[in-house]
C-alpha cells in the first residue's frame, strides 16, 4: 500500500514589539516535496483458503477409499472441489503464453506418474500378468494401451484378479491401484482444453459455465451412450467440466458480481435437484454420487459455487486453523504423490496389521474379536505414517518435475524454524 507523505506546515506567526507594524515579509521558498516512491510490485501469494480446501479434499478421498462411506460424496464432493481449484490456478497461469503453461502442467504431472507406474507395472508383471492375454483387443493394441501408464490420455490396462485371495495383497489390488488414474486423465484433458475453454468463457461466460451440465444431461443419463473408456472419459469431462470452469469464474471475478443470496439460492436449488435425481437412480452403493453422473455434476457444481462465493482469500490461515498450516502446506506440495499412492498404501496396511493376530496376547477370542471390529480404524491410523514415508521416499519427484530443488519434507518451514511461503501452483 502506498505510504502517504506527512503534511508539513511552512507558515509562521510574525512576532516583534507589540503595536509596531511589521513589514510584510516574502514567504520563503517552499521546496516541492519529493514524490513517494512507487511500491515495488509484489508477486501474488498463495490463497490459503484454496489450499485448505485442497487438503480437506485429499483427506476426504483417503477416508472414502478406506471406509467406503457413500455419504461422504454428498458431505464433501472432493473431486469437484479439486477440479475447481485446479481450474482457478490454470486460469491464473494462462496470463502467460498458453503453450508454455500446458507444457509446464504436463511436465509436473508426468514424472510422479512414471514413478508410480514403474512400481505398479513391476508388481503386476512379477505376479504373472500378461497384458496380451484375457483381453478382447489384439496383442499389438493391448501392448499399445500400456502407454497410458506413461501419458494418461486413456484408461490403462490392468488385471481384474492377480495372485490369490490368500496372498500378501488381495487379488483385486491392481484394480484398486489403477483406480485413481482416471483423475489424471481428466486433469490432462482439462489442461489441454483450457486455453480454448478460457477463450470461450471470456466471450460467453454463462453458456461456457453451464454447457458441461447440459452435456452431462445427455451423456450421463443414457440419452446418448458412448461405449467403452471413451464414454467414461467424455462423461468425466462433462461431469467435472462445470467445476473446472467455475475455477475460471472465481479467478476472473465473475462470482463476485453475483449477489450472494442469488448465488446461494440458485446453488441450493441445483443441489436439491441433484439429490432428487440421485434418489431415483441409486446404484449398488446407494447414495454414492460417483455412480450417478448427473447428480454428481449438479451437486458438485452447487457445492463449489457456495465454497467459492464465500472465499475469504486468506494469505495466512487464521486463528485456530493456523496450527494446521504445516500440514496444509505439505499436502499441497505433495498433492499428486498423496493422490497417486494412497490406495496402494491403504492396501499395504492389511499385511502389516495381520501380524497383530500372531502376538501372544491376541490368541483369545475376545482379543481377536476386538481387533476385527476395529480393523478399519487401525488401518486409518496406520495409513498416514505410510503416506508420510512415501512423501519422503518419492515426493521429491514433484520438485524435480516443477524444476525446483528437491525437498524431503516441504511443509513450509526452513531449517532454522522460520516460515517459508508456499511455492506450489
CSV table of C-alpha atoms in Angstrom, one decimal:
chain,number,residue,atom,x,y,z
A,1,UNK,CA,0.0,0.0,0.0
A,2,UNK,CA,1.4,3.4,-1.0
A,3,UNK,CA,2.5,5.4,2.0
A,4,UNK,CA,1.3,9.0,2.3
A,5,UNK,CA,3.6,11.9,2.7
A,6,UNK,CA,3.3,13.6,6.0
A,7,UNK,CA,2.0,17.2,5.6
A,8,UNK,CA,4.3,19.9,6.8
A,9,UNK,CA,3.4,23.4,7.8
A,10,UNK,CA,5.6,26.2,6.3
A,11,UNK,CA,3.5,29.1,7.7
A,12,UNK,CA,4.8,31.1,10.7
A,13,UNK,CA,3.5,33.6,13.2
A,14,UNK,CA,5.2,37.1,13.0
A,15,UNK,CA,6.4,38.4,16.2
A,16,UNK,CA,8.1,41.7,17.4
A,17,UNK,CA,7.3,44.6,19.6
A,18,UNK,CA,3.6,44.9,20.4
A,19,UNK,CA,1.9,47.6,18.4
A,20,UNK,CA,4.8,48.0,16.0
A,21,UNK,CA,3.9,47.5,12.4
A,22,UNK,CA,5.8,44.6,11.0
A,23,UNK,CA,6.8,44.9,7.4
A,24,UNK,CA,5.5,42.3,5.0
A,25,UNK,CA,8.0,39.6,4.6
A,26,UNK,CA,8.2,37.5,1.5
A,27,UNK,CA,7.3,33.9,2.1
A,28,UNK,CA,10.3,31.6,2.0
A,29,UNK,CA,10.6,29.3,-1.0
A,30,UNK,CA,9.0,26.1,-0.2
A,31,UNK,CA,10.7,23.1,-1.7
A,32,UNK,CA,8.5,20.7,-3.6
A,33,UNK,CA,8.0,17.5,-1.6
A,34,UNK,CA,9.6,14.5,-3.2
A,35,UNK,CA,7.1,12.2,-4.7
A,36,UNK,CA,6.5,9.0,-2.8
A,37,UNK,CA,8.3,6.0,-4.3
A,38,UNK,CA,6.1,3.6,-6.1
A,39,UNK,CA,5.6,0.4,-4.2
A,40,UNK,CA,7.6,-2.5,-5.6
A,41,UNK,CA,5.4,-4.9,-7.4
A,42,UNK,CA,4.7,-8.0,-5.3
A,43,UNK,CA,4.2,-11.4,-6.6
A,44,UNK,CA,0.7,-12.6,-5.6
A,45,UNK,CA,0.9,-15.3,-2.9
A,46,UNK,CA,-1.0,-18.5,-2.4
A,47,UNK,CA,-4.6,-18.3,-1.5
A,48,UNK,CA,-4.5,-20.3,1.8
A,49,UNK,CA,-8.3,-20.8,1.7
A,50,UNK,CA,-8.0,-22.7,-1.5
A,51,UNK,CA,-5.0,-24.6,-0.2
A,52,UNK,CA,-7.1,-25.6,2.9
A,53,UNK,CA,-9.9,-26.8,0.6
A,54,UNK,CA,-7.4,-29.0,-1.4
A,55,UNK,CA,-6.1,-30.5,1.8
A,56,UNK,CA,-9.6,-31.3,3.1
A,57,UNK,CA,-10.4,-32.9,-0.3
A,58,UNK,CA,-7.4,-35.1,-0.2
A,59,UNK,CA,-8.2,-36.3,3.3
A,60,UNK,CA,-11.8,-37.0,2.3
A,61,UNK,CA,-10.6,-39.1,-0.7
A,62,UNK,CA,-8.4,-41.2,1.6
A,63,UNK,CA,-11.2,-41.7,4.1
A,64,UNK,CA,-13.7,-42.6,1.4
A,65,UNK,CA,-11.4,-45.2,-0.2
A,66,UNK,CA,-10.7,-46.7,3.2
A,67,UNK,CA,-14.2,-46.8,4.7
A,68,UNK,CA,-16.3,-46.7,1.6
A,69,UNK,CA,-18.9,-44.5,3.1
A,70,UNK,CA,-21.2,-43.4,0.2
A,71,UNK,CA,-22.5,-40.4,2.2
A,72,UNK,CA,-19.1,-38.8,2.0
A,73,UNK,CA,-19.7,-38.0,-1.7
A,74,UNK,CA,-22.6,-35.9,-0.5
A,75,UNK,CA,-20.9,-34.4,2.6
A,76,UNK,CA,-17.9,-33.1,0.6
A,77,UNK,CA,-17.6,-33.7,-3.2
A,78,UNK,CA,-13.8,-33.8,-3.2
A,79,UNK,CA,-13.3,-34.3,-6.9
A,80,UNK,CA,-15.4,-31.4,-7.9
A,81,UNK,CA,-13.6,-29.2,-5.4
A,82,UNK,CA,-10.2,-30.3,-6.7
A,83,UNK,CA,-11.1,-29.7,-10.3
A,84,UNK,CA,-12.4,-26.2,-9.4
A,85,UNK,CA,-9.2,-25.3,-7.6
A,86,UNK,CA,-7.1,-26.6,-10.5
A,87,UNK,CA,-9.2,-24.6,-12.9
A,88,UNK,CA,-8.6,-21.4,-10.9
A,89,UNK,CA,-4.9,-21.9,-10.9
A,90,UNK,CA,-4.9,-22.8,-14.6
A,91,UNK,CA,-6.7,-19.5,-15.4
A,92,UNK,CA,-4.2,-17.6,-13.3
A,93,UNK,CA,-1.3,-19.3,-15.2
A,94,UNK,CA,-2.8,-18.6,-18.6
A,95,UNK,CA,-1.8,-15.0,-18.3
A,96,UNK,CA,1.4,-16.4,-19.8
A,97,UNK,CA,1.6,-18.0,-23.3
A,98,UNK,CA,-0.7,-21.0,-23.4
A,99,UNK,CA,1.7,-23.5,-24.9
A,100,UNK,CA,4.3,-22.9,-22.2
A,101,UNK,CA,1.6,-23.2,-19.5
A,102,UNK,CA,0.4,-26.5,-20.9
A,103,UNK,CA,3.9,-27.9,-21.2
A,104,UNK,CA,4.6,-26.9,-17.6
A,105,UNK,CA,1.4,-28.5,-16.2
A,106,UNK,CA,2.1,-31.7,-18.2
A,107,UNK,CA,5.7,-31.8,-17.1
A,108,UNK,CA,4.6,-31.5,-13.4
A,109,UNK,CA,2.2,-34.4,-13.8
A,110,UNK,CA,4.2,-37.0,-15.7
A,111,UNK,CA,7.3,-37.8,-13.6
A,112,UNK,CA,5.3,-38.6,-10.4
A,113,UNK,CA,3.1,-40.8,-12.6
A,114,UNK,CA,6.1,-42.6,-14.1
A,115,UNK,CA,7.4,-43.4,-10.7
A,116,UNK,CA,4.1,-44.8,-9.6
A,117,UNK,CA,3.6,-46.7,-12.9
A,118,UNK,CA,7.1,-48.3,-12.7
A,119,UNK,CA,6.2,-49.8,-9.3
A,120,UNK,CA,2.7,-50.9,-10.2
A,121,UNK,CA,3.8,-52.5,-13.6
A,122,UNK,CA,6.7,-54.2,-12.0
A,123,UNK,CA,4.4,-55.8,-9.4
A,124,UNK,CA,1.9,-56.8,-12.0
A,125,UNK,CA,4.5,-58.4,-14.3
A,126,UNK,CA,6.1,-60.1,-11.3
A,127,UNK,CA,2.7,-61.5,-10.4
A,128,UNK,CA,2.4,-63.2,-13.9
A,129,UNK,CA,0.2,-60.7,-15.7
A,130,UNK,CA,0.4,-60.7,-19.5
A,131,UNK,CA,-1.5,-57.8,-21.0
A,132,UNK,CA,-1.9,-59.6,-24.3
A,133,UNK,CA,-3.9,-62.4,-22.7
A,134,UNK,CA,-7.5,-62.5,-21.4
A,135,UNK,CA,-8.4,-59.4,-23.5
A,136,UNK,CA,-10.6,-58.8,-26.4
A,137,UNK,CA,-8.0,-56.5,-28.0
A,138,UNK,CA,-5.3,-57.6,-30.4
A,139,UNK,CA,-1.9,-58.3,-28.8
A,140,UNK,CA,-0.4,-55.2,-30.5
A,141,UNK,CA,-3.2,-52.9,-29.3
A,142,UNK,CA,-3.0,-54.4,-25.8
A,143,UNK,CA,0.7,-53.5,-25.6
A,144,UNK,CA,0.0,-50.1,-27.1
A,145,UNK,CA,-2.5,-49.4,-24.3
A,146,UNK,CA,0.4,-49.6,-21.8
A,147,UNK,CA,1.3,-46.1,-23.0
A,148,UNK,CA,-1.5,-44.8,-20.7
A,149,UNK,CA,0.8,-45.5,-17.8
A,150,UNK,CA,3.2,-43.0,-19.4
A,151,UNK,CA,0.8,-40.4,-20.8
A,152,UNK,CA,-2.7,-40.8,-19.3
A,153,UNK,CA,-4.7,-40.0,-22.4
A,154,UNK,CA,-7.0,-43.0,-21.9
A,155,UNK,CA,-7.6,-45.9,-19.5
A,156,UNK,CA,-4.6,-48.1,-18.5
A,157,UNK,CA,-5.0,-51.8,-18.7
A,158,UNK,CA,-4.8,-54.0,-15.6
A,159,UNK,CA,-5.8,-57.4,-14.5
A,160,UNK,CA,-9.0,-57.7,-12.5
A,161,UNK,CA,-7.6,-60.5,-10.5
A,162,UNK,CA,-3.9,-61.2,-9.8
A,163,UNK,CA,-2.3,-63.5,-7.3
A,164,UNK,CA,-4.5,-65.3,-4.8
A,165,UNK,CA,-7.1,-64.3,-2.2
A,166,UNK,CA,-4.8,-65.6,0.5
A,167,UNK,CA,-1.7,-63.8,-0.8
A,168,UNK,CA,0.1,-60.8,0.7
A,169,UNK,CA,-2.4,-58.5,-1.0
A,170,UNK,CA,-5.9,-59.3,-2.0
A,171,UNK,CA,-6.3,-60.4,-5.6
A,172,UNK,CA,-8.0,-57.2,-6.7
A,173,UNK,CA,-5.1,-54.9,-5.6
A,174,UNK,CA,-4.3,-54.0,-9.2
A,175,UNK,CA,-7.9,-52.6,-9.7
A,176,UNK,CA,-7.5,-50.5,-6.6
A,177,UNK,CA,-4.1,-49.3,-7.6
A,178,UNK,CA,-5.2,-48.1,-11.0
A,179,UNK,CA,-8.4,-46.6,-9.7
A,180,UNK,CA,-7.0,-43.0,-9.1
A,181,UNK,CA,-5.6,-42.8,-12.6
A,182,UNK,CA,-8.9,-41.6,-14.1
A,183,UNK,CA,-8.4,-38.3,-12.4
A,184,UNK,CA,-5.0,-37.8,-14.1
A,185,UNK,CA,-6.6,-38.5,-17.4
A,186,UNK,CA,-9.4,-36.0,-16.8
A,187,UNK,CA,-6.9,-33.4,-15.5
A,188,UNK,CA,-4.8,-33.8,-18.6
A,189,UNK,CA,-7.8,-33.3,-20.9
A,190,UNK,CA,-8.8,-30.2,-19.0
A,191,UNK,CA,-5.3,-28.7,-19.1
A,192,UNK,CA,-5.1,-29.2,-22.9
A,193,UNK,CA,-8.6,-27.8,-23.4
A,194,UNK,CA,-8.1,-24.8,-21.0
A,195,UNK,CA,-6.9,-22.2,-23.5
A,196,UNK,CA,-10.0,-22.8,-25.7
A,197,UNK,CA,-12.3,-23.0,-22.6
A,198,UNK,CA,-10.9,-19.8,-21.1
A,199,UNK,CA,-11.2,-18.0,-24.5
A,200,UNK,CA,-14.9,-19.1,-24.7
A,201,UNK,CA,-15.5,-18.2,-21.1
A,202,UNK,CA,-14.3,-14.7,-21.5
A,203,UNK,CA,-16.6,-14.2,-24.5
A,204,UNK,CA,-19.6,-16.1,-23.4
A,205,UNK,CA,-19.2,-16.8,-19.6
A,206,UNK,CA,-22.6,-18.2,-18.8
A,207,UNK,CA,-23.0,-20.6,-21.8
A,208,UNK,CA,-19.5,-21.9,-21.2
A,209,UNK,CA,-20.1,-22.3,-17.5
A,210,UNK,CA,-23.4,-24.2,-17.9
A,211,UNK,CA,-22.5,-26.2,-21.1
A,212,UNK,CA,-20.9,-29.1,-19.1
A,213,UNK,CA,-24.1,-29.6,-17.1
A,214,UNK,CA,-26.1,-29.8,-20.3
A,215,UNK,CA,-23.6,-32.3,-21.7
A,216,UNK,CA,-23.9,-34.4,-18.6
A,217,UNK,CA,-27.6,-34.5,-19.0
A,218,UNK,CA,-27.0,-36.0,-22.4
A,219,UNK,CA,-24.1,-38.4,-21.9
A,220,UNK,CA,-24.6,-39.1,-18.2
A,221,UNK,CA,-28.2,-40.2,-18.2
A,222,UNK,CA,-28.2,-42.7,-21.1
A,223,UNK,CA,-29.8,-40.3,-23.6
A,224,UNK,CA,-26.7,-40.8,-25.7
A,225,UNK,CA,-24.4,-43.7,-24.9
A,226,UNK,CA,-20.7,-43.7,-25.8
A,227,UNK,CA,-19.3,-47.2,-25.4
A,228,UNK,CA,-16.0,-48.1,-23.6
A,229,UNK,CA,-13.5,-46.0,-22.0
A,230,UNK,CA,-14.1,-43.2,-24.5
A,231,UNK,CA,-17.6,-42.9,-23.0
A,232,UNK,CA,-16.2,-42.8,-19.5
A,233,UNK,CA,-13.7,-40.1,-20.4
A,234,UNK,CA,-16.3,-38.0,-22.0
A,235,UNK,CA,-18.6,-38.4,-19.1
A,236,UNK,CA,-15.9,-37.4,-16.6
A,237,UNK,CA,-15.1,-34.4,-18.7
A,238,UNK,CA,-18.7,-33.4,-18.7
A,239,UNK,CA,-19.4,-34.1,-15.0
A,240,UNK,CA,-16.5,-32.1,-13.7
A,241,UNK,CA,-16.2,-29.6,-16.6
A,242,UNK,CA,-18.6,-27.2,-14.8
A,243,UNK,CA,-16.4,-27.2,-11.7
A,244,UNK,CA,-13.2,-26.6,-13.8
A,245,UNK,CA,-14.9,-23.6,-15.5
A,246,UNK,CA,-16.1,-22.4,-12.0
A,247,UNK,CA,-12.4,-22.1,-11.2
A,248,UNK,CA,-12.2,-19.7,-14.2
A,249,UNK,CA,-15.2,-17.8,-12.9
A,250,UNK,CA,-13.5,-17.5,-9.4
A,251,UNK,CA,-10.2,-16.2,-10.9
A,252,UNK,CA,-11.9,-13.8,-13.3
A,253,UNK,CA,-14.1,-12.3,-10.6
A,254,UNK,CA,-17.4,-13.3,-12.1
A,255,UNK,CA,-18.7,-14.9,-8.9
A,256,UNK,CA,-18.1,-11.6,-7.0
A,257,UNK,CA,-20.5,-9.8,-9.4
A,258,UNK,CA,-23.4,-12.1,-8.3
A,259,UNK,CA,-25.3,-11.2,-5.1
A,260,UNK,CA,-24.7,-13.9,-2.6
A,261,UNK,CA,-28.3,-14.6,-1.9
A,262,UNK,CA,-28.8,-15.2,-5.6
A,263,UNK,CA,-25.8,-17.5,-5.9
A,264,UNK,CA,-26.6,-19.4,-2.8
A,265,UNK,CA,-30.3,-19.7,-3.7
A,266,UNK,CA,-29.6,-20.9,-7.2
A,267,UNK,CA,-26.9,-23.3,-6.0
A,268,UNK,CA,-29.2,-24.8,-3.4
A,269,UNK,CA,-31.9,-25.4,-6.0
A,270,UNK,CA,-29.4,-27.1,-8.2
A,271,UNK,CA,-28.1,-29.3,-5.4
A,272,UNK,CA,-31.7,-30.2,-4.4
A,273,UNK,CA,-32.3,-31.3,-8.0
A,274,UNK,CA,-29.1,-33.4,-7.8
A,275,UNK,CA,-30.3,-35.2,-4.6
A,276,UNK,CA,-33.8,-35.7,-6.2
A,277,UNK,CA,-32.2,-37.2,-9.3
A,278,UNK,CA,-30.0,-39.4,-7.2
A,279,UNK,CA,-32.9,-40.7,-5.1
A,280,UNK,CA,-34.4,-42.2,-8.3
A,281,UNK,CA,-31.2,-43.6,-9.7
A,282,UNK,CA,-29.5,-45.2,-6.7
A,283,UNK,CA,-26.9,-47.8,-7.6
A,284,UNK,CA,-25.4,-50.8,-5.8
A,285,UNK,CA,-23.7,-48.4,-3.3
A,286,UNK,CA,-26.8,-46.4,-2.6
A,287,UNK,CA,-26.1,-42.6,-2.3
A,288,UNK,CA,-22.7,-42.8,-3.8
A,289,UNK,CA,-22.8,-39.9,-6.3
A,290,UNK,CA,-19.8,-41.3,-8.1
A,291,UNK,CA,-22.2,-43.8,-9.7
A,292,UNK,CA,-24.8,-41.1,-10.7
A,293,UNK,CA,-23.2,-38.7,-13.1
A,294,UNK,CA,-26.0,-36.0,-13.3
A,295,UNK,CA,-26.4,-36.0,-9.5
A,296,UNK,CA,-22.6,-35.7,-9.1
A,297,UNK,CA,-22.4,-32.9,-11.6
A,298,UNK,CA,-25.2,-30.7,-10.2
A,299,UNK,CA,-24.4,-31.4,-6.5
A,300,UNK,CA,-20.7,-30.7,-7.0
A,301,UNK,CA,-21.4,-27.6,-9.1
A,302,UNK,CA,-23.7,-26.0,-6.5
A,303,UNK,CA,-21.4,-27.0,-3.6
A,304,UNK,CA,-18.4,-25.4,-5.3
A,305,UNK,CA,-20.3,-22.2,-6.0
A,306,UNK,CA,-21.1,-21.8,-2.3
A,307,UNK,CA,-17.5,-22.6,-1.3
A,308,UNK,CA,-16.1,-20.0,-3.8
A,309,UNK,CA,-18.7,-17.3,-3.3
A,310,UNK,CA,-17.7,-17.1,0.4
A,311,UNK,CA,-14.0,-17.4,-0.4
A,312,UNK,CA,-12.1,-15.2,2.1
A,313,UNK,CA,-8.8,-15.2,0.1
A,314,UNK,CA,-6.5,-15.8,3.1
A,315,UNK,CA,-2.8,-15.0,2.8
A,316,UNK,CA,-2.4,-16.9,6.1
A,317,UNK,CA,-4.6,-19.4,7.9
A,318,UNK,CA,-6.4,-17.6,10.7
A,319,UNK,CA,-6.6,-18.3,14.4
A,320,UNK,CA,-7.4,-21.9,15.2
A,321,UNK,CA,-6.6,-23.1,11.6
A,322,UNK,CA,-3.1,-21.8,11.9
A,323,UNK,CA,-2.0,-24.9,13.8
A,324,UNK,CA,-2.7,-26.9,10.6
A,325,UNK,CA,-0.5,-24.6,8.4
A,326,UNK,CA,2.4,-27.0,8.1
A,327,UNK,CA,0.2,-30.0,7.1
A,328,UNK,CA,-1.8,-27.8,4.7
A,329,UNK,CA,1.5,-26.7,3.0
A,330,UNK,CA,2.9,-30.2,2.9
A,331,UNK,CA,-0.3,-31.7,1.4
A,332,UNK,CA,-0.4,-29.1,-1.3
A,333,UNK,CA,3.2,-29.5,-2.2
A,334,UNK,CA,2.7,-33.3,-2.4
A,335,UNK,CA,-0.9,-33.5,-3.6
A,336,UNK,CA,0.0,-35.7,-6.7
A,337,UNK,CA,2.0,-38.1,-4.6
A,338,UNK,CA,-0.7,-38.5,-2.0
A,339,UNK,CA,-3.4,-39.0,-4.6
A,340,UNK,CA,-1.5,-41.5,-6.7
A,341,UNK,CA,-0.2,-43.7,-3.8
A,342,UNK,CA,-3.0,-43.6,-1.2
A,343,UNK,CA,-4.9,-46.6,-2.5
A,344,UNK,CA,-1.8,-48.8,-2.6
A,345,UNK,CA,-0.9,-47.6,0.9
A,346,UNK,CA,-4.3,-48.4,2.2
A,347,UNK,CA,-3.9,-52.0,1.0
A,348,UNK,CA,-0.4,-52.1,2.4
A,349,UNK,CA,-1.8,-51.7,5.9
A,350,UNK,CA,-3.5,-55.1,5.7
A,351,UNK,CA,-0.4,-57.4,5.8
A,352,UNK,CA,1.1,-55.2,8.5
A,353,UNK,CA,-1.9,-55.3,10.7
A,354,UNK,CA,-2.4,-59.0,10.1
A,355,UNK,CA,0.8,-59.6,12.1
A,356,UNK,CA,-1.1,-58.4,15.2
A,357,UNK,CA,-3.0,-61.7,15.2
A,358,UNK,CA,0.2,-63.6,15.8
A,359,UNK,CA,1.1,-61.7,19.0
A,360,UNK,CA,0.8,-63.8,22.2
A,361,UNK,CA,-1.8,-61.6,23.9
A,362,UNK,CA,-4.0,-61.8,20.8
A,363,UNK,CA,-4.7,-65.5,20.9
A,364,UNK,CA,-8.0,-65.2,22.8
A,365,UNK,CA,-11.4,-65.0,21.1
A,366,UNK,CA,-12.2,-61.7,22.8
A,367,UNK,CA,-8.9,-60.1,21.6
A,368,UNK,CA,-9.4,-61.3,18.1
A,369,UNK,CA,-13.0,-60.0,18.0
A,370,UNK,CA,-11.9,-56.6,19.3
A,371,UNK,CA,-9.3,-56.3,16.5
A,372,UNK,CA,-11.8,-57.5,13.9
A,373,UNK,CA,-14.3,-54.8,15.0
A,374,UNK,CA,-11.7,-52.0,15.0
A,375,UNK,CA,-9.7,-53.2,12.0
A,376,UNK,CA,-10.7,-50.3,9.7
A,377,UNK,CA,-9.9,-47.8,12.4
A,378,UNK,CA,-6.4,-49.2,12.8
A,379,UNK,CA,-6.0,-49.0,9.0
A,380,UNK,CA,-6.9,-45.4,9.2
A,381,UNK,CA,-4.3,-44.6,11.8
A,382,UNK,CA,-1.6,-46.7,10.0
A,383,UNK,CA,-2.1,-45.3,6.5
A,384,UNK,CA,-1.0,-41.8,7.4
A,385,UNK,CA,2.5,-42.8,8.6
A,386,UNK,CA,2.8,-44.8,5.4
A,387,UNK,CA,1.8,-41.8,3.3
A,388,UNK,CA,4.4,-39.8,5.2
A,389,UNK,CA,7.1,-42.3,4.3
A,390,UNK,CA,6.0,-42.3,0.7
A,391,UNK,CA,6.2,-38.5,0.6
A,392,UNK,CA,9.8,-38.7,1.9
A,393,UNK,CA,10.7,-41.5,-0.4
A,394,UNK,CA,9.3,-40.3,-3.8
A,395,UNK,CA,7.6,-37.0,-3.2
A,396,UNK,CA,10.8,-35.1,-4.2
A,397,UNK,CA,10.0,-36.2,-7.8
A,398,UNK,CA,7.3,-33.5,-7.8
A,399,UNK,CA,10.0,-30.9,-7.1
A,400,UNK,CA,12.2,-32.2,-10.0
A,401,UNK,CA,9.1,-32.1,-12.3
A,402,UNK,CA,8.5,-28.5,-11.3
A,403,UNK,CA,12.2,-27.6,-11.8
A,404,UNK,CA,12.7,-26.9,-8.1
A,405,UNK,CA,15.3,-28.0,-5.7
A,406,UNK,CA,14.3,-31.4,-4.3
A,407,UNK,CA,12.8,-31.2,-0.8
A,408,UNK,CA,12.3,-34.1,1.6
A,409,UNK,CA,9.5,-32.6,3.7
A,410,UNK,CA,8.2,-29.4,2.2
A,411,UNK,CA,5.9,-28.1,5.0
A,412,UNK,CA,7.0,-24.5,4.6
A,413,UNK,CA,9.5,-24.4,7.4
A,414,UNK,CA,13.1,-23.6,6.9
A,415,UNK,CA,15.8,-25.4,8.8
A,416,UNK,CA,16.1,-22.5,11.2
A,417,UNK,CA,12.4,-22.8,12.0
A,418,UNK,CA,11.3,-19.8,10.0
A,419,UNK,CA,8.2,-19.9,7.7
A,420,UNK,CA,8.7,-20.1,4.0
A,421,UNK,CA,6.0,-19.0,1.5
A,422,UNK,CA,4.5,-22.0,-0.3
A,423,UNK,CA,5.5,-22.2,-3.9
A,424,UNK,CA,3.1,-24.7,-5.2
A,425,UNK,CA,1.0,-23.8,-8.2
